[in-house]
Short mmCIF file of C-alpha atoms in Angstrom, two decimals:
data_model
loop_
_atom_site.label_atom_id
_atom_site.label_comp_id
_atom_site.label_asym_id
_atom_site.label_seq_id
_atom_site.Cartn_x
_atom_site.Cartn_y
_atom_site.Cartn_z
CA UNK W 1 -3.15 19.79 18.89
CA UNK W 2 -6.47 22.34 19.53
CA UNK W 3 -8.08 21.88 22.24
CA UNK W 4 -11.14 20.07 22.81
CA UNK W 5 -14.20 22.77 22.63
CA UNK W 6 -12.69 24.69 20.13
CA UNK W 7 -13.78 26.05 16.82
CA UNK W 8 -11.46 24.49 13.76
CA UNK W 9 -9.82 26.46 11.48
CA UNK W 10 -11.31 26.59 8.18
CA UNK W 11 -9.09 25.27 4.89
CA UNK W 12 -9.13 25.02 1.01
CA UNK W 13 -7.28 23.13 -0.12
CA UNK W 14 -7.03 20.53 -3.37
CA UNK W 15 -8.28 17.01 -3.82
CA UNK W 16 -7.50 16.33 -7.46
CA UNK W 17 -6.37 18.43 -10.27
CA UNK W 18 -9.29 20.24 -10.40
CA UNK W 19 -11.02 19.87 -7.23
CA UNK W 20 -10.92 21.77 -3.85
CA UNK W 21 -12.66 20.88 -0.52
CA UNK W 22 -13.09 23.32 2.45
CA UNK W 23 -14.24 23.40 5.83
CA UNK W 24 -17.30 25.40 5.28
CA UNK W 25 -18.45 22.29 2.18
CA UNK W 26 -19.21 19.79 5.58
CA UNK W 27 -21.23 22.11 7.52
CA UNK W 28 -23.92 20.02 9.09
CA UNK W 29 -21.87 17.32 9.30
CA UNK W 30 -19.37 15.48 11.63
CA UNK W 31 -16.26 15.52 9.84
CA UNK W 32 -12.72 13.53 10.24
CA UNK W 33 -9.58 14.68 9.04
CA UNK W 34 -7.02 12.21 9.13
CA UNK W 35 -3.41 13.52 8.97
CA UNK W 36 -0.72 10.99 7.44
CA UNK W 37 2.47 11.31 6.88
CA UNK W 38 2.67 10.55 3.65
CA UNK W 39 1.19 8.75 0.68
CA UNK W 40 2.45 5.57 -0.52
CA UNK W 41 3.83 4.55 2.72
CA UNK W 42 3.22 1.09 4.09
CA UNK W 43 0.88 1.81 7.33
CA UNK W 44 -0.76 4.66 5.67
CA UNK W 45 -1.74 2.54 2.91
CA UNK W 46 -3.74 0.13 5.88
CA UNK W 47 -5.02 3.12 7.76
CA UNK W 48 -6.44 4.55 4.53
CA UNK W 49 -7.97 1.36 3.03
CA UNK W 50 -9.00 0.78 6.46
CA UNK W 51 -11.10 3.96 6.26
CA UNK W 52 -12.27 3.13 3.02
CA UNK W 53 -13.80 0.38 3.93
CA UNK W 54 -15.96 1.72 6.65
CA UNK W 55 -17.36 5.00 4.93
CA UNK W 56 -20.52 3.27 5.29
CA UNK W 57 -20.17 2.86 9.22
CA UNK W 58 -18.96 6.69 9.18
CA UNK W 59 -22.46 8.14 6.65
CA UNK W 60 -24.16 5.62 9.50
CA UNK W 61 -22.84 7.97 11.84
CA UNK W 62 -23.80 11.33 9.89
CA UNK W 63 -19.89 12.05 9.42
CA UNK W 64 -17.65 12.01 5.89
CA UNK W 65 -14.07 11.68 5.93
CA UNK W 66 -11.21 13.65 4.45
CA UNK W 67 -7.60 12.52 4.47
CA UNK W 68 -4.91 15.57 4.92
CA UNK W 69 -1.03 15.04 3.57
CA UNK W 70 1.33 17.44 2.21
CA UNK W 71 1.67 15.28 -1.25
CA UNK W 72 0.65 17.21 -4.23
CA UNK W 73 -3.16 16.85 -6.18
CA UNK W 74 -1.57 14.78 -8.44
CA UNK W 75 0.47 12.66 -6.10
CA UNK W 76 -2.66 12.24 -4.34
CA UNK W 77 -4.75 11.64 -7.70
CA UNK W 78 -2.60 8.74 -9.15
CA UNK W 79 -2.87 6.90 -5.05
CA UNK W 80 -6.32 7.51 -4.75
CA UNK W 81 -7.17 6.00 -8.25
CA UNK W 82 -4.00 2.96 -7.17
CA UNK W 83 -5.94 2.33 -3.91
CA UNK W 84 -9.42 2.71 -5.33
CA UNK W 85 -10.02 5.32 -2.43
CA UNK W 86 -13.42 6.55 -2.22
CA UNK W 87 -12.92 9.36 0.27
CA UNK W 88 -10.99 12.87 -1.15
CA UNK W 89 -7.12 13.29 0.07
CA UNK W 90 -6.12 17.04 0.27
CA UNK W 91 -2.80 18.38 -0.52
CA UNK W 92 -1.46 20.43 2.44
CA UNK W 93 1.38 21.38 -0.34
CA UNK W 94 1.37 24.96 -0.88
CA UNK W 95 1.97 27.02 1.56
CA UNK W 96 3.72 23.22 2.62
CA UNK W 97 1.42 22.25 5.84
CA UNK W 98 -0.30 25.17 6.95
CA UNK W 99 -3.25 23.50 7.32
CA UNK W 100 -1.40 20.79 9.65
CA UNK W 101 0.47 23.24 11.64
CA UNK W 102 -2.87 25.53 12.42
CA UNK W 103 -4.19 21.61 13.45
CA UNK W 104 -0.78 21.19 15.29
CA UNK W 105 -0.41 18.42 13.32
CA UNK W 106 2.51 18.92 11.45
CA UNK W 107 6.32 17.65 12.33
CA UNK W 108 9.00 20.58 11.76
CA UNK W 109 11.86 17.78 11.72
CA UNK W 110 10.60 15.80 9.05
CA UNK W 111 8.20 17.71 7.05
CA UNK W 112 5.59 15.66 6.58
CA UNK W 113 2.21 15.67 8.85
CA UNK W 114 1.87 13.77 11.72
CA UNK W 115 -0.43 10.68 12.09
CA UNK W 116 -3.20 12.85 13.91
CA UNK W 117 -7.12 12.44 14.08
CA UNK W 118 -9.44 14.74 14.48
CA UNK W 119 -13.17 14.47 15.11
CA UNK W 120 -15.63 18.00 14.36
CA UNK W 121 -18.97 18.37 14.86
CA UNK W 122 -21.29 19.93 12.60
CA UNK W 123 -20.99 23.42 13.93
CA UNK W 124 -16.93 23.30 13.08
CA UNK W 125 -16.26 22.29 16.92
CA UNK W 126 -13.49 20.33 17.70
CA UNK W 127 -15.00 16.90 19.86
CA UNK W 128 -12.36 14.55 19.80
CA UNK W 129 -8.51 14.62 18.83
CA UNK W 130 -5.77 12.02 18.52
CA UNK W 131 -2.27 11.59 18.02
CA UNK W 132 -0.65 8.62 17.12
CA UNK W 133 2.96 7.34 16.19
CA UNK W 134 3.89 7.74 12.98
CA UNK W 135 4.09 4.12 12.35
CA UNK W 136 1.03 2.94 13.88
CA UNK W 137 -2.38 2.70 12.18
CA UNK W 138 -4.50 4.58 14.81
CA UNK W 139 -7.24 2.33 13.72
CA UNK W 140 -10.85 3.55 14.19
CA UNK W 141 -12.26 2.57 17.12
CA UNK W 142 -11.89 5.97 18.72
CA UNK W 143 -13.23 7.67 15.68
CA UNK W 144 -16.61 5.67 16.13
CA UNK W 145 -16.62 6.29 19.68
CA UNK W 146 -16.64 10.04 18.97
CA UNK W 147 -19.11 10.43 16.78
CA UNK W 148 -21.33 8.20 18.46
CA UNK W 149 -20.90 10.63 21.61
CA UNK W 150 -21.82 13.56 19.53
CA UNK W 151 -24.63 11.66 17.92
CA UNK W 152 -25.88 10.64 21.18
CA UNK W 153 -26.06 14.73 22.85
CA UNK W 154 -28.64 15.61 20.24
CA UNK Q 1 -5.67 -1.22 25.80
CA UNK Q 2 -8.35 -2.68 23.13
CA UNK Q 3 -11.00 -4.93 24.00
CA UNK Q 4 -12.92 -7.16 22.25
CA UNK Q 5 -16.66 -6.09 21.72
CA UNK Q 6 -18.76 -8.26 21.87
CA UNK Q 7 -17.27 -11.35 23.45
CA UNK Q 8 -17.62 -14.75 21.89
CA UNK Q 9 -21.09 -15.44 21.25
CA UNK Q 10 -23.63 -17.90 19.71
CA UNK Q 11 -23.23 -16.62 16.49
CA UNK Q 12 -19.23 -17.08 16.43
CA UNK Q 13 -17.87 -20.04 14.18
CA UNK Q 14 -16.11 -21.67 17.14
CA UNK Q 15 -13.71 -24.57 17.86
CA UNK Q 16 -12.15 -26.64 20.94
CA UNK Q 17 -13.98 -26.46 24.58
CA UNK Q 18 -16.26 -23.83 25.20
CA UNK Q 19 -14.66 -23.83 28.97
CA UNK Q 20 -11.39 -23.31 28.09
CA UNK Q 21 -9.08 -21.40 30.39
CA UNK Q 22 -7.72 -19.12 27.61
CA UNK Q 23 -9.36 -17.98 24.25
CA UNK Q 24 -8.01 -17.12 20.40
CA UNK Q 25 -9.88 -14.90 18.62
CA UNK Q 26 -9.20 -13.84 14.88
CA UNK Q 27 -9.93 -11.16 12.58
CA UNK Q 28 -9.11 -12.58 8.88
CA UNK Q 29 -9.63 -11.92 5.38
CA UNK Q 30 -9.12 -15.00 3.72
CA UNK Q 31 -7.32 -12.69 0.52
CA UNK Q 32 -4.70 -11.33 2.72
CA UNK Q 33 -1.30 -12.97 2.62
CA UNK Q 34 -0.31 -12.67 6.19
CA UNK Q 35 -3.50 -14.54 7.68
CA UNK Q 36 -2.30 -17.13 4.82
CA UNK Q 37 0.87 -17.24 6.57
CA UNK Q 38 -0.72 -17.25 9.77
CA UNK Q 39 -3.05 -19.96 9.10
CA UNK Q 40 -0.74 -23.22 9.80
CA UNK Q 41 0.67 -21.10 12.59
CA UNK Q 42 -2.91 -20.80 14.27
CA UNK Q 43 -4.07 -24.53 12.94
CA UNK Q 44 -0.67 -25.75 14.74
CA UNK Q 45 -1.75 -24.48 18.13
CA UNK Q 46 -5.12 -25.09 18.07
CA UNK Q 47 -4.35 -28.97 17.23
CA UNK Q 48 -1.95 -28.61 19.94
CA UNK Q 49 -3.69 -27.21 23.12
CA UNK Q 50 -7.12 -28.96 22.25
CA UNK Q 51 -9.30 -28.61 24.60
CA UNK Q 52 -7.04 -26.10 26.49
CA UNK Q 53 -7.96 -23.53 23.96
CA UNK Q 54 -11.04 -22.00 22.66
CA UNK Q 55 -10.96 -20.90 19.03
CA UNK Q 56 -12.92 -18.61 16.84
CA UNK Q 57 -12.93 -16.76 13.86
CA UNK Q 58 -14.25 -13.66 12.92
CA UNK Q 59 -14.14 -12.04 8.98
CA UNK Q 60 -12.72 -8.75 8.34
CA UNK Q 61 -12.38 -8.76 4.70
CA UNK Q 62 -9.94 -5.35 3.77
CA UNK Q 63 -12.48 -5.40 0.27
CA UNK Q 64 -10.56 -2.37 -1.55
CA UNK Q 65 -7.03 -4.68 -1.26
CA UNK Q 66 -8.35 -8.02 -1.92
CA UNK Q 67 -11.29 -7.99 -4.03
CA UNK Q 68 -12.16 -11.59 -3.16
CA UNK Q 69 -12.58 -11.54 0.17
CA UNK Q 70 -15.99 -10.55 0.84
CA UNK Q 71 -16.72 -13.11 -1.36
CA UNK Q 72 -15.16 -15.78 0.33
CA UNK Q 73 -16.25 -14.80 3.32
CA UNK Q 74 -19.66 -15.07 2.20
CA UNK Q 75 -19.40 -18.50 1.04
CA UNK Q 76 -17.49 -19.77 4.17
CA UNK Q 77 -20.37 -18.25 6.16
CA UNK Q 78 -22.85 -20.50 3.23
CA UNK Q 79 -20.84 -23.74 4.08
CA UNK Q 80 -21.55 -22.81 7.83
CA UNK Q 81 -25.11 -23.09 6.72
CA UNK Q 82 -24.13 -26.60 5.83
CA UNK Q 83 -22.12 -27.31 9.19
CA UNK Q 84 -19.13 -26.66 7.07
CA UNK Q 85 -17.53 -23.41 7.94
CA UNK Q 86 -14.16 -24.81 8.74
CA UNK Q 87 -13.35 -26.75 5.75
CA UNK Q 88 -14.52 -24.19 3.61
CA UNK Q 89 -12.23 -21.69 6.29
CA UNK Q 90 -9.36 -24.48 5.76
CA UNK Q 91 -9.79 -25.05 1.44
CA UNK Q 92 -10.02 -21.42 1.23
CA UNK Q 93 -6.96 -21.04 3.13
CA UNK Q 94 -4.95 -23.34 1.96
CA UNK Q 95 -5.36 -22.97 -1.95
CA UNK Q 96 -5.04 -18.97 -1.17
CA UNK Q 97 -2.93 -18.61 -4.59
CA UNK Q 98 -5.40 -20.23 -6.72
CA UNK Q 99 -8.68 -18.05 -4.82
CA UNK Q 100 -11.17 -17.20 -7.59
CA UNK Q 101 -14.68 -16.38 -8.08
CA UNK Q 102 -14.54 -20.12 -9.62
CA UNK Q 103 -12.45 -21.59 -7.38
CA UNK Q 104 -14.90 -21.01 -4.69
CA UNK Q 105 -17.34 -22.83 -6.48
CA UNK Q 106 -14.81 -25.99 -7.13
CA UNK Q 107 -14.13 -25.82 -3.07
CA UNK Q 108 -17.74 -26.00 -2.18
CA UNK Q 109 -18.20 -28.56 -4.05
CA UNK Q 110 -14.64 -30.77 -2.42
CA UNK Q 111 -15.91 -30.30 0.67
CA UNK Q 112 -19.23 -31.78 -0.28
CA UNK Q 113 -21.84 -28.98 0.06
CA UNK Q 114 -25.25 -29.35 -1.23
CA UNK Q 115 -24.15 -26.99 -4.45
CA UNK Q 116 -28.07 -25.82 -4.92
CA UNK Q 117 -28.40 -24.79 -1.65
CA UNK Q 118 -24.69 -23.45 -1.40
CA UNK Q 119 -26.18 -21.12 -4.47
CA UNK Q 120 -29.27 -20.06 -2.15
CA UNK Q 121 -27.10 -19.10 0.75
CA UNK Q 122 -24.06 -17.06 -1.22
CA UNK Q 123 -26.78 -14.95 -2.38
CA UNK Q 124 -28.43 -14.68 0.78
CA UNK Q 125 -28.37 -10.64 2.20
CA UNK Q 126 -28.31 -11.99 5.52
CA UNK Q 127 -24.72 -13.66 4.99
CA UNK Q 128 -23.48 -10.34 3.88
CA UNK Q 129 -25.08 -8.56 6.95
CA UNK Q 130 -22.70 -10.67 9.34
CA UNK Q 131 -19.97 -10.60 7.61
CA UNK Q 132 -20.39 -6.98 7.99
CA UNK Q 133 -21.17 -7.41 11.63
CA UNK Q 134 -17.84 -9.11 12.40
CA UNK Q 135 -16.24 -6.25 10.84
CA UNK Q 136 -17.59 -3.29 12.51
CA UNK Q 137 -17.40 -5.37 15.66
CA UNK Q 138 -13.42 -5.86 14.15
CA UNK Q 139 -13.33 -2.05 13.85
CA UNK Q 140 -14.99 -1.28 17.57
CA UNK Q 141 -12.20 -3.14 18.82
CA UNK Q 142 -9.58 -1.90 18.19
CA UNK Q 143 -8.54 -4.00 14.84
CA UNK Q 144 -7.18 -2.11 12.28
CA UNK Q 145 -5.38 -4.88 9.66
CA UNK Q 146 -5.08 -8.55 9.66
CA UNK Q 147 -4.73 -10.60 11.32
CA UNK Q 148 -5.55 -9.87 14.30
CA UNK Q 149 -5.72 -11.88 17.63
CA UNK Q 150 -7.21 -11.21 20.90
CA UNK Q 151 -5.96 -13.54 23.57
CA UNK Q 152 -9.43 -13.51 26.27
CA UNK Q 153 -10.31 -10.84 25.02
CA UNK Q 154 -7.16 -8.26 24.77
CA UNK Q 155 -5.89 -7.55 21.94
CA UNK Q 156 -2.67 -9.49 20.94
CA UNK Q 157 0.17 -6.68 20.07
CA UNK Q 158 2.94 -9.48 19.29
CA UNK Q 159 4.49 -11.50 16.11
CA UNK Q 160 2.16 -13.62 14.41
CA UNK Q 161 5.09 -16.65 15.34
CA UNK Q 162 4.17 -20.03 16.90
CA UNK Q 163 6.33 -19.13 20.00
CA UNK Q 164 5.31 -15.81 20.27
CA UNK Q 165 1.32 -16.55 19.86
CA UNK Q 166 1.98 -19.80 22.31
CA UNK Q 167 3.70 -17.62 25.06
CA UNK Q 168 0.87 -15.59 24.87
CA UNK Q 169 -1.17 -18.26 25.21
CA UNK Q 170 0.57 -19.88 28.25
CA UNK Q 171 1.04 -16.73 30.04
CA UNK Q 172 -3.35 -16.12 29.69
CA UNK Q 173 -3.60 -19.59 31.14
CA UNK Q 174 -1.30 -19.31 34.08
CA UNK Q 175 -3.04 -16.19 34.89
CA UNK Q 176 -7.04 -17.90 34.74
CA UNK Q 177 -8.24 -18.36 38.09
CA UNK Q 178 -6.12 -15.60 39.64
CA UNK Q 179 -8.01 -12.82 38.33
#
């Protein structure tokens, strides 16, 4: 994963159909991208309504959320709308995972993303990173630690 | 390893001795199928260690998934109002296939609330503001679906069986004193 310290690589990449989300649109804000392995699958489905559930806890904290698979927009469209998601989910589809492997997130053997967290500031910096196994719900805890680290340095 | 934050407290819907050797904490949301399954489980032991075991239980409903349970929790926090938390806790529970917006109401009312004042409290802000409380503390430490247990404290990693929750329990109790 990058190191702590350092500056994230910037993305665009597609929510929906029609919408794209990059780096650069949460500038002056913390920002978490949550890689998952896939959509549809059984502890992603907890970790992501799990997430949903606190994005009030996370605008608390002056951060938004983004989740990062490489299912395509409409893959992602048709869970979000399932799951009644309020948070985008970008498709890491085409070149497949770029965006995870510049994150070192991504898992050559199976192709999918790895379960990885990452926490940036709102200068782009990465503060906080996390890697988890694929089949455990990180949870959230450290998330909310982070960001209330950053918060507290201003 | 995840810790729970804050501790028991005053505000905690509690059961058995308050100087219990070993504690049971849960995270629930009273739509979710496994705390249904988990409820006899938990009942079970609690009737069973008595005052070897302090109980309590804390709300994390998973809203998004089970659009009831915010609700529920609400009005089990309103029945606390009335001294009634854990029959609303165990009606609610227990009739978890027939939960409604209306079946709420018919509970309240089994368990004997005051209905006018049950209305007051469901629609009381403050209700919603603890439930909300118990869930970011949920989040904080370390839960991240239900249920949930922490066993004095820690979080339990196990199976959600009698023997496996009991062991746990045992083991924490053995250990009190020696720490």
């Amino acid at each position: 994963m990058l190191p702590i310290g350092s500056a994230a690589p910037d993305f665009r990449l597609y929510s929906t159909p029609d919408q794209q989300h990059s780096l650069k649109d949460y500038s002056g804000k913390n920002l978490i991208l949550a890689f998952y392995p896939a959509d549809w699958s059984p502890v992603c489905g907890d970790q992501v309504s799990l997430y949903n559930e606190m994005l009030q806890l996370f605008r608390k904290e002056n951060a938004a959320i983004v989740g990062i698979s490489v299912d395509g927009r409409w893959c992602h469209q048709a869970y979000m709308q399932s799951r009644n998601l309020h948070f985008p989910l970008l498709a890491d589809f085409e070149p497949k995972g770029a965006v995870a492997k510049a994150y070192g997130a991504y898992d050559e053997k199976e192709g999918l993303c790895e379960r990885a967290l990452y926490v940036l500031d709102a200068g782009g910096i990465v503060r906080w990173h996390y890697l988890s196994p694929p089949s455990v719900n990180p949870g959230a805890d450290g998330i909310l630690n982070a960001l209330r680290k950053i918060n507290a340095k201003k | 390893m995840s810790k729970l934050k804050p501790p028991i407290t005053k505000l905690d819907h509690v059961r058995g001795n308050a100087n219990a050797p070993v504690s049971l904490v849960e995270y629930g949301d009273f739509q979710c199928p496994n705390c249904g399954e988990a409820y006899p489980i938990v009942e079970e032991i609690v009737r069973e260690l008595g005052h070897g075991l302090r109980f309590a239980y804390r709300h994390f409903p998973l809203s998004t998934a089970h659009p009831l349970a915010l609700s529920a929790a609400i009005a089990a926090e309103a029945a606390g109002r009335q001294r009634k938390f854990w029959p609303m806790h165990h009606i609610i529970f227990e009739n978890q296939q027939q939960l409604s917006a209306e079946a709420l109401w018919a509970f309240a009312e089994t368990i004997g609330l005051d209905m006018q004042q049950f209305e007051k409290d469901i629609n009381d802000r403050e209700l919603e503001d603890k439930v909300d409380a118990d869930f970011e503390s949920g989040v904080r430490s370390g839960v991240n679906g239900t249920p949930t247990f922490f066993i004095n404290e820690i979080r339990y990693n196990g199976g959600y069986d009698r023997d496996s929750i009991m062991a746990a329990l045992q083991k924490n109790t053995a250990n009190h004193g020696s720490i």
